[in-house]
Short mmCIF file of C-alpha atoms in Angstrom, two decimals:
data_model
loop_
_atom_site.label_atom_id
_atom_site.label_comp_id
_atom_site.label_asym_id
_atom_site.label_seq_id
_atom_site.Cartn_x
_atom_site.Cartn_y
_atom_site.Cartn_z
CA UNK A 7 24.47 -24.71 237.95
CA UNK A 8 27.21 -24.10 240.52
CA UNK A 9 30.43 -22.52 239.22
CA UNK A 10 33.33 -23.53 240.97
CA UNK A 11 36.84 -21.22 240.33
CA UNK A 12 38.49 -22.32 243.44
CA UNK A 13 41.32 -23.99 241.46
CA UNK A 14 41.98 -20.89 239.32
CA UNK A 15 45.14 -19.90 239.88
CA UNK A 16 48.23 -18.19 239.11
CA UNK A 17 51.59 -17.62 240.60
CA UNK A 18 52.53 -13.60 239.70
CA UNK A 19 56.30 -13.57 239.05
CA UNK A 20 57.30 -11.56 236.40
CA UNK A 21 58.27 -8.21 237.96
CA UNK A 22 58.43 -6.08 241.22
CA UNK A 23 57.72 -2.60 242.15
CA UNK A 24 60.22 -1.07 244.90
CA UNK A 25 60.42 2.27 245.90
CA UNK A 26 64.05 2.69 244.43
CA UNK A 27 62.22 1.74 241.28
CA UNK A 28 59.33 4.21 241.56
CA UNK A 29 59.29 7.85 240.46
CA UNK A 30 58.01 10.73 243.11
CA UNK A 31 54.72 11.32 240.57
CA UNK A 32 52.53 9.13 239.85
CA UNK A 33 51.82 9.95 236.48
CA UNK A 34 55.20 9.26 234.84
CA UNK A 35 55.03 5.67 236.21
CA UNK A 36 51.37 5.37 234.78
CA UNK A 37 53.29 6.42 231.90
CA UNK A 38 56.08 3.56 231.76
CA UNK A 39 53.58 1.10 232.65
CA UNK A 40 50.74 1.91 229.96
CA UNK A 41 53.94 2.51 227.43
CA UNK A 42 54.89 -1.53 228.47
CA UNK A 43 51.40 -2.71 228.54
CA UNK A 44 51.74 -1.40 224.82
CA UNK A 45 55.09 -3.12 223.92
CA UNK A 46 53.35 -6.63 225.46
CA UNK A 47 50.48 -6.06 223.32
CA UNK A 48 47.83 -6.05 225.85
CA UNK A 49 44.38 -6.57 224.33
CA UNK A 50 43.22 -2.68 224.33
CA UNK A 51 45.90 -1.50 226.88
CA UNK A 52 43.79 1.68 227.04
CA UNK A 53 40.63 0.18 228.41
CA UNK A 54 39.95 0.85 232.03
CA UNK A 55 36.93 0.17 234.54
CA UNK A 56 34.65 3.43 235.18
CA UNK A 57 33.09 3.61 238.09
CA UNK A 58 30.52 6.14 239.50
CA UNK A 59 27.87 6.03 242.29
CA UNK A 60 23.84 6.08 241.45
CA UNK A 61 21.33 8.16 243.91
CA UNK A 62 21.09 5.82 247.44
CA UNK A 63 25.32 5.42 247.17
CA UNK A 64 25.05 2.32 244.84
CA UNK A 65 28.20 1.67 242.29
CA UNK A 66 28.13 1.48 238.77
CA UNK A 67 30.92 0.24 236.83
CA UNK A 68 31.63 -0.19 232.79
CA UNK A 69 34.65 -0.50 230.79
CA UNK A 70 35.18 2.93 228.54
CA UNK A 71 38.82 3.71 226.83
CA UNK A 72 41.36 6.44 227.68
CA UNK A 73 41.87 8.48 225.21
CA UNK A 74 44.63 10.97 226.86
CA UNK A 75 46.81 11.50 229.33
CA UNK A 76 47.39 15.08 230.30
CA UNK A 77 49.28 16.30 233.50
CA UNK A 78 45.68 17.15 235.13
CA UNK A 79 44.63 13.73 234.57
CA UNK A 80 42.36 10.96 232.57
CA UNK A 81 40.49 12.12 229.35
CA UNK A 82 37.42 10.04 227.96
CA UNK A 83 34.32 10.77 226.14
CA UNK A 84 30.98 9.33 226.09
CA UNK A 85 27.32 10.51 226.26
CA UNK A 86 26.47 13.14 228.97
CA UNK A 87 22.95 11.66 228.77
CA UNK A 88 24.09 7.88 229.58
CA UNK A 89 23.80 6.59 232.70
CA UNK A 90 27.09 7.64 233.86
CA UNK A 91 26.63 10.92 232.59
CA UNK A 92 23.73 11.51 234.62
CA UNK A 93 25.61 9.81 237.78
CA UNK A 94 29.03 12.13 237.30
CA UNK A 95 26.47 15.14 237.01
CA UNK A 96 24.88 14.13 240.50
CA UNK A 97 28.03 13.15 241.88
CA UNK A 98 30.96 13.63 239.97
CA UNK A 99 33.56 11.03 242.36
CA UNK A 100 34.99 8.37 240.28
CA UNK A 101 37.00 5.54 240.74
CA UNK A 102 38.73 3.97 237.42
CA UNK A 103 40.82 0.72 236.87
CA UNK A 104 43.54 -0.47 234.53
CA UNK A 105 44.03 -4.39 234.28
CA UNK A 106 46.65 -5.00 232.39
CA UNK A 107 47.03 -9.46 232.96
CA UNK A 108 49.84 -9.97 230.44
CA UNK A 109 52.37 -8.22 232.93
CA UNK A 110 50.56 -8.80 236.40
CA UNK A 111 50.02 -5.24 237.02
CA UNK A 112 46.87 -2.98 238.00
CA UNK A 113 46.50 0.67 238.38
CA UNK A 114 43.18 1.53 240.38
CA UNK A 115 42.56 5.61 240.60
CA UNK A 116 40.19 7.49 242.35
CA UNK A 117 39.38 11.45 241.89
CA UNK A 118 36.94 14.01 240.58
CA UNK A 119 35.46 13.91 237.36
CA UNK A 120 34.98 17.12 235.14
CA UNK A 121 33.54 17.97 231.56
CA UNK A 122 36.46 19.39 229.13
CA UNK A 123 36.17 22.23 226.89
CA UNK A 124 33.14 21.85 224.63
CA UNK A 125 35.84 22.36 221.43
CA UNK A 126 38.27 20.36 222.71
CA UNK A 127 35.25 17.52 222.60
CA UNK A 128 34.55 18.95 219.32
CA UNK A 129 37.84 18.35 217.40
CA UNK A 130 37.73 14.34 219.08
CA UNK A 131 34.59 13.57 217.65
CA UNK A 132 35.55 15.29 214.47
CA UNK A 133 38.75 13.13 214.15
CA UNK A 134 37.27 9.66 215.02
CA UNK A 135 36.26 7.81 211.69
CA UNK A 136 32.29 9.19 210.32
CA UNK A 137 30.44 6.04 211.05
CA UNK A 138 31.87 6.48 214.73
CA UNK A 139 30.56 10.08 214.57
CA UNK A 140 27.47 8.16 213.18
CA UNK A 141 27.11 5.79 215.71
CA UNK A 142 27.49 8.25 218.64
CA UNK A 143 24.12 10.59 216.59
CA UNK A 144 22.39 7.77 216.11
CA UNK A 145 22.36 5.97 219.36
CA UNK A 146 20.13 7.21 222.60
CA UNK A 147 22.61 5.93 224.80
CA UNK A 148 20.93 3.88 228.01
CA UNK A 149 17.50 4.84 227.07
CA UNK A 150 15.29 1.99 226.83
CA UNK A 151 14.78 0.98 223.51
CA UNK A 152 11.79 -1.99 221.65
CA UNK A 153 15.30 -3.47 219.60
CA UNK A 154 17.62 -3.09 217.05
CA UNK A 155 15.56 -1.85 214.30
CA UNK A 156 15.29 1.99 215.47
CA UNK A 157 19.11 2.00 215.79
CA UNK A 158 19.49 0.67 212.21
CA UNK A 159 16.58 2.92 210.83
CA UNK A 160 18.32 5.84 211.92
CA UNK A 161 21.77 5.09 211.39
CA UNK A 162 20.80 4.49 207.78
CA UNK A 163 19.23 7.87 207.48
CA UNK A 164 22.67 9.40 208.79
CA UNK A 165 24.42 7.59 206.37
CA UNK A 166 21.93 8.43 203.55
CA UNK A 167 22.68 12.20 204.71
CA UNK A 168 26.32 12.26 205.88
CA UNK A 169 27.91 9.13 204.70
CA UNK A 170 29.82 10.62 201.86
CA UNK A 171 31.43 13.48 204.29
CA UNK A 172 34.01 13.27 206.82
CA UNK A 173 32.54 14.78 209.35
CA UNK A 174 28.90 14.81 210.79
CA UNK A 175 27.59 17.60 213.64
CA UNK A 176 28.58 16.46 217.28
CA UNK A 177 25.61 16.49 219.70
CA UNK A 178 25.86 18.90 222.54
CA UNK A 179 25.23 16.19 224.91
CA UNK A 180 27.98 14.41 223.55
CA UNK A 181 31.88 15.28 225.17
CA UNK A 182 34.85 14.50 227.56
CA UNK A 183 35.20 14.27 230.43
CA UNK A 184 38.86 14.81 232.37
CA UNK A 185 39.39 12.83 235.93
CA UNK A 186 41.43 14.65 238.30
CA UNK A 187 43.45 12.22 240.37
CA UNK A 188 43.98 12.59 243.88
CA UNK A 189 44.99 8.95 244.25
CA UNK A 190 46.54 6.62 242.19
CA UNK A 191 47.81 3.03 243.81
CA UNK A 192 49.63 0.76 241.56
CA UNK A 193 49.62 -3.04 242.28
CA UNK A 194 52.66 -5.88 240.91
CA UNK A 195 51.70 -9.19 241.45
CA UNK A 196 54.18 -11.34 243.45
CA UNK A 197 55.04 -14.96 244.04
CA UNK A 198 53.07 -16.39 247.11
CA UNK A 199 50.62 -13.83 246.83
CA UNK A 200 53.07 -11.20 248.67
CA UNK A 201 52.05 -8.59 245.78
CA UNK A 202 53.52 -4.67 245.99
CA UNK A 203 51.26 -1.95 245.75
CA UNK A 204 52.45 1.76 245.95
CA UNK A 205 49.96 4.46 246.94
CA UNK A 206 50.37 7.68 245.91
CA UNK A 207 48.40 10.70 247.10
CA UNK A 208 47.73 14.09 245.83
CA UNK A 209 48.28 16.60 249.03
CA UNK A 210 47.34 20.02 248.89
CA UNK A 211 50.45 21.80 247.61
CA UNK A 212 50.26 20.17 244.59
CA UNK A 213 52.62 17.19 245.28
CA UNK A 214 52.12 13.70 246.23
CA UNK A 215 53.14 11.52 248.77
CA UNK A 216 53.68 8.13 248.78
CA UNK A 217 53.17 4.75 250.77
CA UNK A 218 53.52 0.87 250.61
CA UNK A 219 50.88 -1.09 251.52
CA UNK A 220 50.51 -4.78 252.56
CA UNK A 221 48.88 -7.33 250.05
#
């Protein structure tokens, strides 16, 4: 059946982003504006489109969670052997995307993608809560599998072995990774569809420069 969303809509008017407004780096007003998605209580303000390119130059997109901010960049972890594991190995350009609809605001970021320090993974897993740790062991992640039942079958069998400790071995394909920005544009929705969005742009001397463009 047809889906029809043409009368969807929704006038953005509760803010504005002007350059007298906007820091010279980017990454203190990713700050303010995560720090206010907070204080709204956006649904999982940390949640942000992934994307990464397959072999042929096809996308792939998912939703994955920050889990730091650092002055280099975006930290988050997953499963070197998923699917986008194997994609950032081949090609490690990323794109990601923060939506954050309670304010009318998007960040959308595109750089280089890098694994972090294998102890530095280490010390996350080990601080997430053991049936997390659990989960991550038991689960082959994008492999093919019949259903359920091999996931529960073996995530009982961790349990039976490390569900009365806090911490259970980390898999060596398991780890960080740390995007390097070299563009970050940040978007305001506006009334009449006349939105702002501020580019900035990592040069090569380290700083960033910065531009408006039209809606």
């Amino acid at each position: 059946m047809p889906l029809d969303t043409t009368d969807l809509r929704v006038n953005y008017d509760l803010d504005k982003l002007l350059e007298s407004q906007a820091p010279d780096e980017p990454m203190a007003l990713f700050e303010q504006w995560f720090l206010a998605a907070q204080q709204a209580d956006a649904l999982e303000p940390n949640a942000m489109i992934v994307a990464t390119v397959k072999p042929g130059g096809i996308p792939s997109a998912r939703v994955v969670l920050l889990k730091e901010v650092t002055e280099d960049g975006f930290i988050f972890y997953s499963n070197y052997q998923s699917h986008k594991g194997r994609e950032l190995a081949e090609n490690p350009n990323t794109a990601l995307v923060f939506n954050w609809l309670e304010l009318q605001r998007q960040v959308r970021i595109e750089g280089v993608a890098e694994q972090i320090p294998a102890e530095k993974s280490e010390a996350y897993f080990h601080s997430r809560p053991i049936g997390s740790q659990l989960g991550a062991i038991a689960s082959p992640q994008s492999q093919v599998i019949p259903n359920r039942e091999p996931l529960e079958r073996r995530m009982a069998e961790l349990k039976e072995e490390y569900g009365n400790e806090s911490k259970a071995p980390k898999p060596a394909h398991w780890g960080g990774y740390l995007v390097r920005p070299q563009l970050i544009e940040f978007w305001q929705g506006r009334k009449s569809r006349l939105h702002d969005r501020l580019v900035y742009s990592k040069l090569d001397s380290g700083s960033w420069s910065r531009i408006r463009l039209a809606p």
